[in-house]
Coordinates of C-alpha atoms and ligand atoms in Angstrom, one line a residue:
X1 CA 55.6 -132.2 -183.7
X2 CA 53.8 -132.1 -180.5
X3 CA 55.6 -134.0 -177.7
X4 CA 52.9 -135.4 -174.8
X5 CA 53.1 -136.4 -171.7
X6 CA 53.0 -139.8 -171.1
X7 CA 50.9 -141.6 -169.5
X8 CA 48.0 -139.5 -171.3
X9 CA 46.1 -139.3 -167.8
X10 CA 45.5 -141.1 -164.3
X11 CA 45.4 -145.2 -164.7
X12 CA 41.9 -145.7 -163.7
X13 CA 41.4 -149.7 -163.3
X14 CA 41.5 -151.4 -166.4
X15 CA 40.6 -148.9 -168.8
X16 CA 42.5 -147.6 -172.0
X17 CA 42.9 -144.5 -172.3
X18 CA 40.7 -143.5 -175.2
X19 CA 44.0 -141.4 -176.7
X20 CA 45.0 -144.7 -178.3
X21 CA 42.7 -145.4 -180.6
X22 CA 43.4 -141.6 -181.7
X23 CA 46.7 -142.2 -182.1
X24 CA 46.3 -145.3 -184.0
X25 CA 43.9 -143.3 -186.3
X26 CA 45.6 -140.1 -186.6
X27 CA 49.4 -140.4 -185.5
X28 CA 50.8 -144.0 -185.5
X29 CA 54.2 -142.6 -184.2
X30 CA 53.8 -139.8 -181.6
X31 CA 56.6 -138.0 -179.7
X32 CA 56.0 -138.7 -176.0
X33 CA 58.2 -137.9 -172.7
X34 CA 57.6 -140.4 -169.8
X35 CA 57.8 -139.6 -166.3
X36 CA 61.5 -140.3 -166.5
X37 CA 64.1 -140.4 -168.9
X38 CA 64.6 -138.4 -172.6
X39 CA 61.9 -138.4 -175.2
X40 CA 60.6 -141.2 -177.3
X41 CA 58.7 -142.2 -180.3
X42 CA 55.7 -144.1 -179.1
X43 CA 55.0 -146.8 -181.3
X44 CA 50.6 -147.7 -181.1
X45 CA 49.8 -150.0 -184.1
X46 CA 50.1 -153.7 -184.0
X47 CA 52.1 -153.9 -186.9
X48 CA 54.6 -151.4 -185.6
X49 CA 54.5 -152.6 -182.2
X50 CA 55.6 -156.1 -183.6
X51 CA 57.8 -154.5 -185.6
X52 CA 59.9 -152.7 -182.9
X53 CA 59.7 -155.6 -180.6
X54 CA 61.3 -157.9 -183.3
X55 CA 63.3 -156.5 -185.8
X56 CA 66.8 -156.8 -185.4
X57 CA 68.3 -153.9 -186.3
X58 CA 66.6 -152.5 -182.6
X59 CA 68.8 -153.0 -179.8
X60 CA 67.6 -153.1 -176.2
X61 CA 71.5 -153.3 -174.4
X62 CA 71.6 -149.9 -176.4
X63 CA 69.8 -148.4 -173.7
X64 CA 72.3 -149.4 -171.0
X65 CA 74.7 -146.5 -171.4
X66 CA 71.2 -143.7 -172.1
X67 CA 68.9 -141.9 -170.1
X68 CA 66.6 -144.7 -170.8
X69 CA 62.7 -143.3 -171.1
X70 CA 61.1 -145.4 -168.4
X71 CA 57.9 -145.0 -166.2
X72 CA 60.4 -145.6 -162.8
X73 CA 63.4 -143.5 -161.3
X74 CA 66.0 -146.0 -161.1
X75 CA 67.2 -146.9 -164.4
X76 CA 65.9 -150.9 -165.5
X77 CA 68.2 -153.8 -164.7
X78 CA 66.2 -156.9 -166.9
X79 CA 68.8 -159.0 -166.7
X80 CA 68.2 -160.7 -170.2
X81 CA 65.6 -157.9 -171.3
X82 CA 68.7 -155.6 -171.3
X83 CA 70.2 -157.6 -174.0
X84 CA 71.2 -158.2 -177.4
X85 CA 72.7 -160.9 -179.3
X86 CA 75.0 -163.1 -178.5
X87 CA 74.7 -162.5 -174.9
X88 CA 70.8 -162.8 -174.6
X89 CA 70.8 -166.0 -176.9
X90 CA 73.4 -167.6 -174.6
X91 CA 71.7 -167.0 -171.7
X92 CA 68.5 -167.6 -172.5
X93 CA 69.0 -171.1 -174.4
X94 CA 70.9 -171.8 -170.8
X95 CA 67.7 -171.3 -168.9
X96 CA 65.7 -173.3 -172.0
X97 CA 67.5 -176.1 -171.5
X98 CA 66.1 -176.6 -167.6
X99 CA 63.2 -174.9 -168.3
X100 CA 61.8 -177.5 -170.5
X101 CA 58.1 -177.6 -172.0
X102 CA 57.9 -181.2 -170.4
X103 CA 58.9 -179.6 -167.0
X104 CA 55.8 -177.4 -167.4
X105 CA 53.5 -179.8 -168.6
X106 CA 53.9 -181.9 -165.5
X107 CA 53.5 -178.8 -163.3
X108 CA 49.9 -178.6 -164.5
X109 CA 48.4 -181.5 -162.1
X110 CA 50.6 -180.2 -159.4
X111 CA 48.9 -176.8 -160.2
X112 CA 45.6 -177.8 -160.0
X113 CA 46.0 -179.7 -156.6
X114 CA 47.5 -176.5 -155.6
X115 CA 44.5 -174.2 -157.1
X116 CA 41.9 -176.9 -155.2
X117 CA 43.6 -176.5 -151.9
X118 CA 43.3 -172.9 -151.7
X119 CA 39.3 -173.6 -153.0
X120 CA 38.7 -175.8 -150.5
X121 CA 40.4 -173.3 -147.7
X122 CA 38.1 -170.6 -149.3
X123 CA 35.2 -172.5 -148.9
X124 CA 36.2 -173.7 -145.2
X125 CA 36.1 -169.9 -144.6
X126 CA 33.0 -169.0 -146.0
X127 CA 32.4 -165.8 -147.8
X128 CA 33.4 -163.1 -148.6
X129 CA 36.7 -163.8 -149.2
X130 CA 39.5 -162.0 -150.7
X131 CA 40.8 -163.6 -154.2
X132 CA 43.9 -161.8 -154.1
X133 CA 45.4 -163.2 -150.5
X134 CA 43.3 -166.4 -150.9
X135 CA 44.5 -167.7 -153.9
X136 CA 45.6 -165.4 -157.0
X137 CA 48.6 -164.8 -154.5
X138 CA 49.4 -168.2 -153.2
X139 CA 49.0 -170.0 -156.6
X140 CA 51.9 -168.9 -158.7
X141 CA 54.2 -168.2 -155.5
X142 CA 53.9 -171.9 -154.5
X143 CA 54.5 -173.4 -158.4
X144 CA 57.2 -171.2 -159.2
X145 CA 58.6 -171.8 -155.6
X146 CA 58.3 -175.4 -156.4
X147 CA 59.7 -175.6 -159.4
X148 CA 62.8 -173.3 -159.2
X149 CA 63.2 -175.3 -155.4
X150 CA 62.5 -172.7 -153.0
X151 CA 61.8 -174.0 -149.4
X152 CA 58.2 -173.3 -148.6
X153 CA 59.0 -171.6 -145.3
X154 CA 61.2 -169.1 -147.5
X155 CA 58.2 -168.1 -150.3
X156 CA 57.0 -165.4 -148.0
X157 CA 60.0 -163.3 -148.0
X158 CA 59.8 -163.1 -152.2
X159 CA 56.3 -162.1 -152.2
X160 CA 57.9 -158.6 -150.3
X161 CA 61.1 -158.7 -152.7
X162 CA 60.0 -159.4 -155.6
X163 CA 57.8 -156.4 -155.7
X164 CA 61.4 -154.5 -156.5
X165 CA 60.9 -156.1 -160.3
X166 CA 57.9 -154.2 -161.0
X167 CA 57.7 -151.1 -158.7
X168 CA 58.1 -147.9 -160.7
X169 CA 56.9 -145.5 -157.3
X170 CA 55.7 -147.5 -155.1
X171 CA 58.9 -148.3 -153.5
X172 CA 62.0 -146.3 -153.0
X173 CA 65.3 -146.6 -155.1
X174 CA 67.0 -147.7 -151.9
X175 CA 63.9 -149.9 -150.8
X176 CA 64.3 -151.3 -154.7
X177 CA 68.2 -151.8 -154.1
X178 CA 67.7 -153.0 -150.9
X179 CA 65.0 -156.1 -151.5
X180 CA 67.2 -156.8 -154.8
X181 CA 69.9 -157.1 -153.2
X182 CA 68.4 -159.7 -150.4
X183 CA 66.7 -161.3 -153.1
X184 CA 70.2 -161.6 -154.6
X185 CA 72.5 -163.2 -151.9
X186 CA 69.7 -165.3 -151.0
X187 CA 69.9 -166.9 -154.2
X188 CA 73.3 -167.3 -153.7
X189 CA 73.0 -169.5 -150.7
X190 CA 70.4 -171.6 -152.2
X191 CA 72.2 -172.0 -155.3
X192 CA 75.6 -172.7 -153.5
X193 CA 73.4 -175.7 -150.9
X194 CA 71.6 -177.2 -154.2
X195 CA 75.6 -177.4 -155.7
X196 CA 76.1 -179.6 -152.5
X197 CA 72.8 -181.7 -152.5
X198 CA 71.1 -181.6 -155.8
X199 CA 67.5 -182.1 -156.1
X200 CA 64.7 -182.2 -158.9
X201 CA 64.1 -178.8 -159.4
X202 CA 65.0 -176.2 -161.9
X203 CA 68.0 -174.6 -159.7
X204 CA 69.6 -178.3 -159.2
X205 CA 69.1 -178.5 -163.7
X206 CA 70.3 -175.1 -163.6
X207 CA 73.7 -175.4 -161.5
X208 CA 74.3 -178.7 -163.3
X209 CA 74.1 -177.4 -166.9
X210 CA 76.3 -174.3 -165.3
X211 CA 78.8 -176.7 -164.3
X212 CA 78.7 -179.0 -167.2
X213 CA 79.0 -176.8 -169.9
X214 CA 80.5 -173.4 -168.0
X215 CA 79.2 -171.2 -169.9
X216 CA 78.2 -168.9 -167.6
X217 CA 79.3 -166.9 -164.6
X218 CA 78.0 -168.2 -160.7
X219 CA 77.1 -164.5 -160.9
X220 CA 75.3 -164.7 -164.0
X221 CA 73.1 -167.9 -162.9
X222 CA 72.0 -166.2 -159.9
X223 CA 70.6 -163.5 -161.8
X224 CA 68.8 -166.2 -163.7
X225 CA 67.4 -167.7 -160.9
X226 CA 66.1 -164.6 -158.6
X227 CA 64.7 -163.0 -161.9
X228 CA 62.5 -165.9 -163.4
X229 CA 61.4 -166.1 -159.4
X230 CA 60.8 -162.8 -159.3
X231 CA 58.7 -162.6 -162.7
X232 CA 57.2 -165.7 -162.0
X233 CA 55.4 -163.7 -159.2
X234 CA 54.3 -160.8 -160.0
X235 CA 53.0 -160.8 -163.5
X236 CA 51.2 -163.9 -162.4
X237 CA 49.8 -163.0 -159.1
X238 CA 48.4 -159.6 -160.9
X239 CA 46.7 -161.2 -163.7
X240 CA 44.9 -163.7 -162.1
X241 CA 42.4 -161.2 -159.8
X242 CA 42.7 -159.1 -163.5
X243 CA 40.9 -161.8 -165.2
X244 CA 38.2 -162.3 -163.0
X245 CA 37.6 -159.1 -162.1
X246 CA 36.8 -158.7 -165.9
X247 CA 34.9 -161.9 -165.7
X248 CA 32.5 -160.9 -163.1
X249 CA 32.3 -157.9 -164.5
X250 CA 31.0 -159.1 -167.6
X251 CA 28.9 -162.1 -167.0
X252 CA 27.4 -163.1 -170.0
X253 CA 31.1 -164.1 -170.3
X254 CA 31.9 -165.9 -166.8
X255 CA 28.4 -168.0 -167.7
X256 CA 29.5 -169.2 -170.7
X257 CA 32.8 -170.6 -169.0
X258 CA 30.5 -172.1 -166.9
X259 CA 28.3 -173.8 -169.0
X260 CA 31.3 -174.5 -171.7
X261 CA 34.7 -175.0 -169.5
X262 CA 36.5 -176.5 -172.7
X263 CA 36.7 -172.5 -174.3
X264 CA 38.8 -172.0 -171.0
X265 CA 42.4 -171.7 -172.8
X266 CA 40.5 -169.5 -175.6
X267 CA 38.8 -167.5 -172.8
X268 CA 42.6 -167.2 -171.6
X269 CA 44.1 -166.1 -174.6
X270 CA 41.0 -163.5 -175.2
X271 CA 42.3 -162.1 -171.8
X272 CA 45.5 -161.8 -172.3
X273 CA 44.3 -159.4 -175.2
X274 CA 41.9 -157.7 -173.8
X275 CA 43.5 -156.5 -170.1
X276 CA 46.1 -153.9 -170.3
X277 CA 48.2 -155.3 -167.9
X278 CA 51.4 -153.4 -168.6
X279 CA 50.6 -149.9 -167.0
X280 CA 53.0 -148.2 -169.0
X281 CA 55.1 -148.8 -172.6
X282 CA 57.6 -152.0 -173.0
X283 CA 61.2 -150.9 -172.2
X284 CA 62.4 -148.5 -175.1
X285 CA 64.3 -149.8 -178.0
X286 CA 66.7 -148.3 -180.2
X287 CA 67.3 -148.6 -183.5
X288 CA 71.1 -148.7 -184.7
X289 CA 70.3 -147.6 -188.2
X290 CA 68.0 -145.0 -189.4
X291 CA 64.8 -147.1 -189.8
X292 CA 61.0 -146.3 -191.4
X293 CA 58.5 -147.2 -188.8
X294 CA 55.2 -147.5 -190.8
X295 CA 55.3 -143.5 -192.8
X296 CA 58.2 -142.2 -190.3
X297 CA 61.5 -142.4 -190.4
X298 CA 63.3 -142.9 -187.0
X299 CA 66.9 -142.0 -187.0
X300 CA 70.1 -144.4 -185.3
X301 CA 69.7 -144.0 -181.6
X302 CA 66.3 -142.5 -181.1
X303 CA 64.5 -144.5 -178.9
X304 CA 61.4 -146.3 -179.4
X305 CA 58.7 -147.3 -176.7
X306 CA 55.6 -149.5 -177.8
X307 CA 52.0 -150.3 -176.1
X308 CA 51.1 -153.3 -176.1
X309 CA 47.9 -152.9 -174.7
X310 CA 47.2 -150.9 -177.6
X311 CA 48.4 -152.9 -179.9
X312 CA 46.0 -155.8 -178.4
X313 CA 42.8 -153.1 -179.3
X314 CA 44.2 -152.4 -182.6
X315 CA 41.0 -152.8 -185.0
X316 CA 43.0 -153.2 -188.5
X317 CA 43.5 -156.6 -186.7
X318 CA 41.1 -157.4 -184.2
X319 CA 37.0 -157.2 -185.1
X320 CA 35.8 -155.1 -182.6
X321 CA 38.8 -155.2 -180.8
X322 CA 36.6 -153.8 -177.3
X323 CA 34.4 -156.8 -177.4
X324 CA 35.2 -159.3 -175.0
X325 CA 34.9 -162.7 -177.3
X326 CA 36.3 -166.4 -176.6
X327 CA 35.0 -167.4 -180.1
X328 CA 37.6 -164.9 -182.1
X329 CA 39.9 -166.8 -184.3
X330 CA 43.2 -167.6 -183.9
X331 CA 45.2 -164.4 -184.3
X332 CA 48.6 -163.9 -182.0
X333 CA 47.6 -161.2 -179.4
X334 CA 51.0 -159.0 -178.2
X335 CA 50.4 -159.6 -174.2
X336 CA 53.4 -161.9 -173.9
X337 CA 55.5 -159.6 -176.0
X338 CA 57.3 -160.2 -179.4
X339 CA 60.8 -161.5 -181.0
X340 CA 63.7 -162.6 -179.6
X341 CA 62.6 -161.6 -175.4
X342 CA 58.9 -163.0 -175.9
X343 CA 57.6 -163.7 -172.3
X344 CA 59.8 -166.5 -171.3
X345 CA 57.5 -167.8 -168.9
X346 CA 54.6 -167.4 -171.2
X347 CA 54.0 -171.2 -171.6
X348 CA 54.1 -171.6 -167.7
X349 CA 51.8 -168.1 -167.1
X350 CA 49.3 -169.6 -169.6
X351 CA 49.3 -172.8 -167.6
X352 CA 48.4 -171.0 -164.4
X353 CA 46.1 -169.1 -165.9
X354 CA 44.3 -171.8 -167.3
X355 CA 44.4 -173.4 -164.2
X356 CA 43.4 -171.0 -162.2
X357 CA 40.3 -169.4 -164.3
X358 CA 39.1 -173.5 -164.6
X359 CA 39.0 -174.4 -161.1
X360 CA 37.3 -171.2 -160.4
X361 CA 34.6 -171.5 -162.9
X362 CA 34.2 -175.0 -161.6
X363 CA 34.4 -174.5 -157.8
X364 CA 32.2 -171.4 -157.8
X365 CA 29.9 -170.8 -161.3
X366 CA 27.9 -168.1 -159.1
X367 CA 30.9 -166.3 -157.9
X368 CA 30.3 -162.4 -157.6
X369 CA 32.4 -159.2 -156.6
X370 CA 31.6 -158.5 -152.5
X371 CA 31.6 -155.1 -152.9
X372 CA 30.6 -152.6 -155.5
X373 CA 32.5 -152.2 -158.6
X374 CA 33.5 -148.6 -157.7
X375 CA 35.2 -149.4 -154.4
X376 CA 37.2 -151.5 -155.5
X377 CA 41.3 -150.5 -154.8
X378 CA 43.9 -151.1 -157.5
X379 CA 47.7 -151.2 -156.5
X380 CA 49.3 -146.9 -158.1
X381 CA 53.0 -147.1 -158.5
X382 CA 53.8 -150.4 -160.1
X383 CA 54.6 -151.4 -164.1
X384 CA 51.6 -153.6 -163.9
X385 CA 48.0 -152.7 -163.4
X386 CA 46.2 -154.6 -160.8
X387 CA 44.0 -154.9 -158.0
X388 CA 45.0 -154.5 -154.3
X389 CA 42.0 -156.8 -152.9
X390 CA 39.3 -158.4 -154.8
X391 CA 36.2 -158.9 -152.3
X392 CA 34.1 -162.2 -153.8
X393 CA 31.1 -164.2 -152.8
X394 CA 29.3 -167.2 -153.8
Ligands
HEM1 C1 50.6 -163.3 -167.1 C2 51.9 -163.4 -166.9 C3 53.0 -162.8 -167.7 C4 52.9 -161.8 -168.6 C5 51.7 -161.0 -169.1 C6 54.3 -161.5 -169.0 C7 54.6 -160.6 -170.0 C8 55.9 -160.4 -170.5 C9 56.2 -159.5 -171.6 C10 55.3 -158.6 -172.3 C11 57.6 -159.7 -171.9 C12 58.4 -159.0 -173.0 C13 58.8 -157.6 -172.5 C14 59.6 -156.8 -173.6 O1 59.8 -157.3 -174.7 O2 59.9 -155.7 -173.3 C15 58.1 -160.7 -170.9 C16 59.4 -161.1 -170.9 C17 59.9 -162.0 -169.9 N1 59.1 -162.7 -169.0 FE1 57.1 -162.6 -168.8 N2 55.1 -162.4 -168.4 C18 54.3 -163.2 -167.6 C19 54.8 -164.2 -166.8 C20 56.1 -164.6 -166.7 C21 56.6 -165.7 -165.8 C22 55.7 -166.6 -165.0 C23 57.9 -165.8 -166.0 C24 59.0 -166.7 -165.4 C25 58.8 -167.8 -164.9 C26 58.3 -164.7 -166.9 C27 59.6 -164.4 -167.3 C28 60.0 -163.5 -168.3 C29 61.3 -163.3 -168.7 C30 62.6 -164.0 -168.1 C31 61.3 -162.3 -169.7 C32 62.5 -161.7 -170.5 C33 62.7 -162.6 -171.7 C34 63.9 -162.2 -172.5 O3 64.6 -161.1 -172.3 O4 64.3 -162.9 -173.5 N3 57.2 -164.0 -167.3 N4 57.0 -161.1 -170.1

C-alpha cells in the first residue's frame, strides 16, 4: 500500500487539497506519515471520521507512551484530549459543573457590548482597518478573560503564550516549554489569590468545586484553567477573520446576512463546515482491539488520524458539499469534533461567533477586503489555518 506524505502539499489559504475528495472516492483509509511521528491510517469519510472520533474501543491516552504521528516536534500535552475514561470523564464533568450553559448564555450581552466597542473604535479610526488586531483578536481574549477572571491588564501576556497550544513550527520546543510553563505558574498565582478572595467568575466556581468535593489535584485544576484559556483564544481569534474573509470573498453570501440577519447562527454553522480550520489531522487514535474501519481492518495499536475538514466536504452527506449554503438542512457538521472530547467550548465559540459575524453584518453591510485577495498573508507553522492581518474597508 502506498504510504504518502502528509500534508499532500503546501497549505495555501483556505483551500482543500483536492487529494481528499480522491481519497474519499478511491481509498477511504490511506497510509500516511506526518511530518513527525510513525505512520498512520488516515481516516477521510464522515462516517469513519465519526467513527474513530467516538467509538470507544479507540483510546487517545494510548498515544502517551508512542511516537505519536503529529504535525509538531514536541510530543502533544492536551491535558484532557490525552485521555480516556475515567480520568477524562472526571475531569471534564469538574469543569461542566462551572462551566454552565446558563454561564454562557449571559455572556452573550456582555459579548455584544464587547463586539460594539471594538465597532465603534474601528469606526473612530476610519478605514482601512485591520479585523484581526481590531477586533477578531480582542473579542474572544476579553470574554474568556472575563469569564475564567483574568485581570484585564494581564490578557496581553496570553495572547503571546497561548500561541504554545497551537504552534506546530512556528515556535521552538523551548519557546513552547517556555510560554507553557509562564502560562502555568501564572495560573497558579491567580488561582491561589481567587482561593483567598473569591469572585464571580469561572476560576472562583472552579477552586470552590475543587475544594468542596476534592476531587482533583491543585495541579490538575491549573491545567484546567490555563488550557480552557488558552483554547478559548486561539481557535477563536482564528476563526473569526476565517469567516469573513470567506464572506467577503463570496458576497452573494455576506448580502444575504445583510438583508436576512436572523440566518446568522445557520450562516455560522455553514462555516464551521465549510473552513478547514484544523491545518492538519485531529490527534491520532488508537484502537485497542483489532477494528474494521469502513472495508479495512486496523489492527490493536495502529494508530488512526482523521480530517475533519474532509469529513465536513464529504458529498455521501453533504449536497454539494463545496457550495457555500446557509439554507442546508440540519445535518451535524464535524468542526467541533466528535464523542466523548467534542469541543468543549463549542457552545461558547458558537456564541462568539454569532456575535461577532452579527454585529459585523450590522455595523458594516458594505464591508470589503483592503487589499487584493492574493496579498493577503496567512499565519505557516500553526495547527490552525488563519490569517495574519485582514485589511477591510467600508
Ligand atoms: C471556533 C472555535 C473552536 C473550534 C473550531 C474548536 C474545535 C475543537 C475540536 C475539533 C476539538 C476536538 C479535538 C479532537 O477530538 O481531537 C476540540 C476540543 C476541545 N476544545 Fe475546542 N474549539 C473551539 C473553541 C474552543 C473554546 C472557546 C474552548 C474553551 C473555552 C475550547 C476548549 C476545548 C477543549 C477543552 C477541548 C478538549 C475536550 C476534551 O478533551 O474532552 N475550544 N475543540
Amino acid at each position: 500500500m502506498t504510504v504518502r506524505s502528509y500534508p499532500f502539499s503546501p497549505l495555501e489559504g483556505l483551500r482543500l487539497d483536492p487529494m481528499y475528495a480522491q481519497l474519499r472516492a478511491d481509498e477511504p483509509l490511506s497510509r500516511v506519515r506526518l511530518p513527525y511521528g510513525e505512520e498512520a491510517w488516515l481516516a477521510v469519510r464522515y462516517d469513519d471520521v465519526k467513527m474513530v472520533l467516538s467509538d470507544p474501543r479507540f483510546s487517545r491516552a494510548a498515544a502517551n507512551g508512542r511516537d505519536e504521528p503529529r504535525m509538531m516536534p514536541h510530543q502533544s500535552d492536551a491535558g484532557t484530549l490525552n485521555m480516556d475514561p475515567p480520568e477524562h470523564s472526571r475531569l471534564r464533568g469538574f469543569v461542566a459543573r462551572a462551566f454552565t450553559t446558563r454561564r454562557i448564555d449571559e455572556f452573550r450581552p456582555r459579548t455584544a457590548e464587547i463586539a460594539s466597542e471594538l465597532v465603534a473604535a474601528m469606526r473612530a479610526q476610519g478605514p482601512p482597518v485591520d479585523l484581526v488586531t481590531a477586533f477578531a483578536t480582542p473579542l474572544p481574549v476579553r470574554v474568556i478573560c472575563e469569564l475564567l477572571g483574568v485581570p484585564v491588564e494581564d490578557q496581553d501576556k496570553f495572547g503571546v503564550w497561548s500561541e504554545a497550544v497551537v504552534a506546530s513550527t512556528s515556535l521552538s520546543p523551548e519557546q513552547i516549554g517556555e510560554y507553557l510553563g509562564a502560562m502555568m505558574e501564572y495560573m497558579y498565582a491567580l488561582v491561589a489569590q481567587r482561593r483567598a478572595e473569591p469572585t464571580d467568575d469561572l476560576i472562583s466556581a472552579m477552586v470552590k468545586a475543587r475544594d468542596e468535593k476534592g476531587r482533583l489535584t491543585e495541579h490538575e485544576l491549573v491545567d484546567l484553567a490555563a488550557g480552557l484559556l488558552a483554547a478559548g483564544h486561539e481557535t477563536t481569534v482564528t476563526q473569526i477573520p476565517n469567516f469573513v474573509y470567506v464572506l467577503l470573498t463570496h458576497p452573494k453570501a455576506r448580502d444575504e446576512l445583510v438583508a436576512h440577519p436572523e440566518l446568522v447562527p445557520n450562516a455560522v454553522e455553514e462555516l464551521m463546515r465549510y473552513v478547514p480550520l484544523v491545518a492538519g489531522t485531529v490527534f491520532a487514535r488508537y484502537p485497542t482491539v483489532d477494528i474494521m474501519i469502513g472495508e479495512t481492518l486496523v489492527r490493536a495499536g495502529e494508530p488512526v488520524v482523521a480530517s475533519l475538514p474532509s469529513a465536513n466536504r464529504d458529498e455521501r452527506v453533504f449536497t454539494n458539499p463545496e457550495e457555500l449554503d446557509f439554507h442546508r438542512p440540519a445535518y451535524p457538521h464535524l468542526g467541533f469534533g466528535h464523542g466523548i472530547h467534542y469541543c468543549f467550548g463549542a457552545q461558547l465559540a458558537r456564541m462568539e461567533l454569532q456575535v461577532a459575524v452579527a454585529t459585523l453584518v450590522e455595523a458594516f453591510p458594505d464591508l470589503r477586503l483592503a487589499t487584493p485577495e492574493q496579498d493577503l498573508a496567512w499565519k505557516p507553522g500553526l495547527l490552525v489555518r488563519g490569517l495574519r492581518a485582514l485589511p477591510v474597508t467600508w
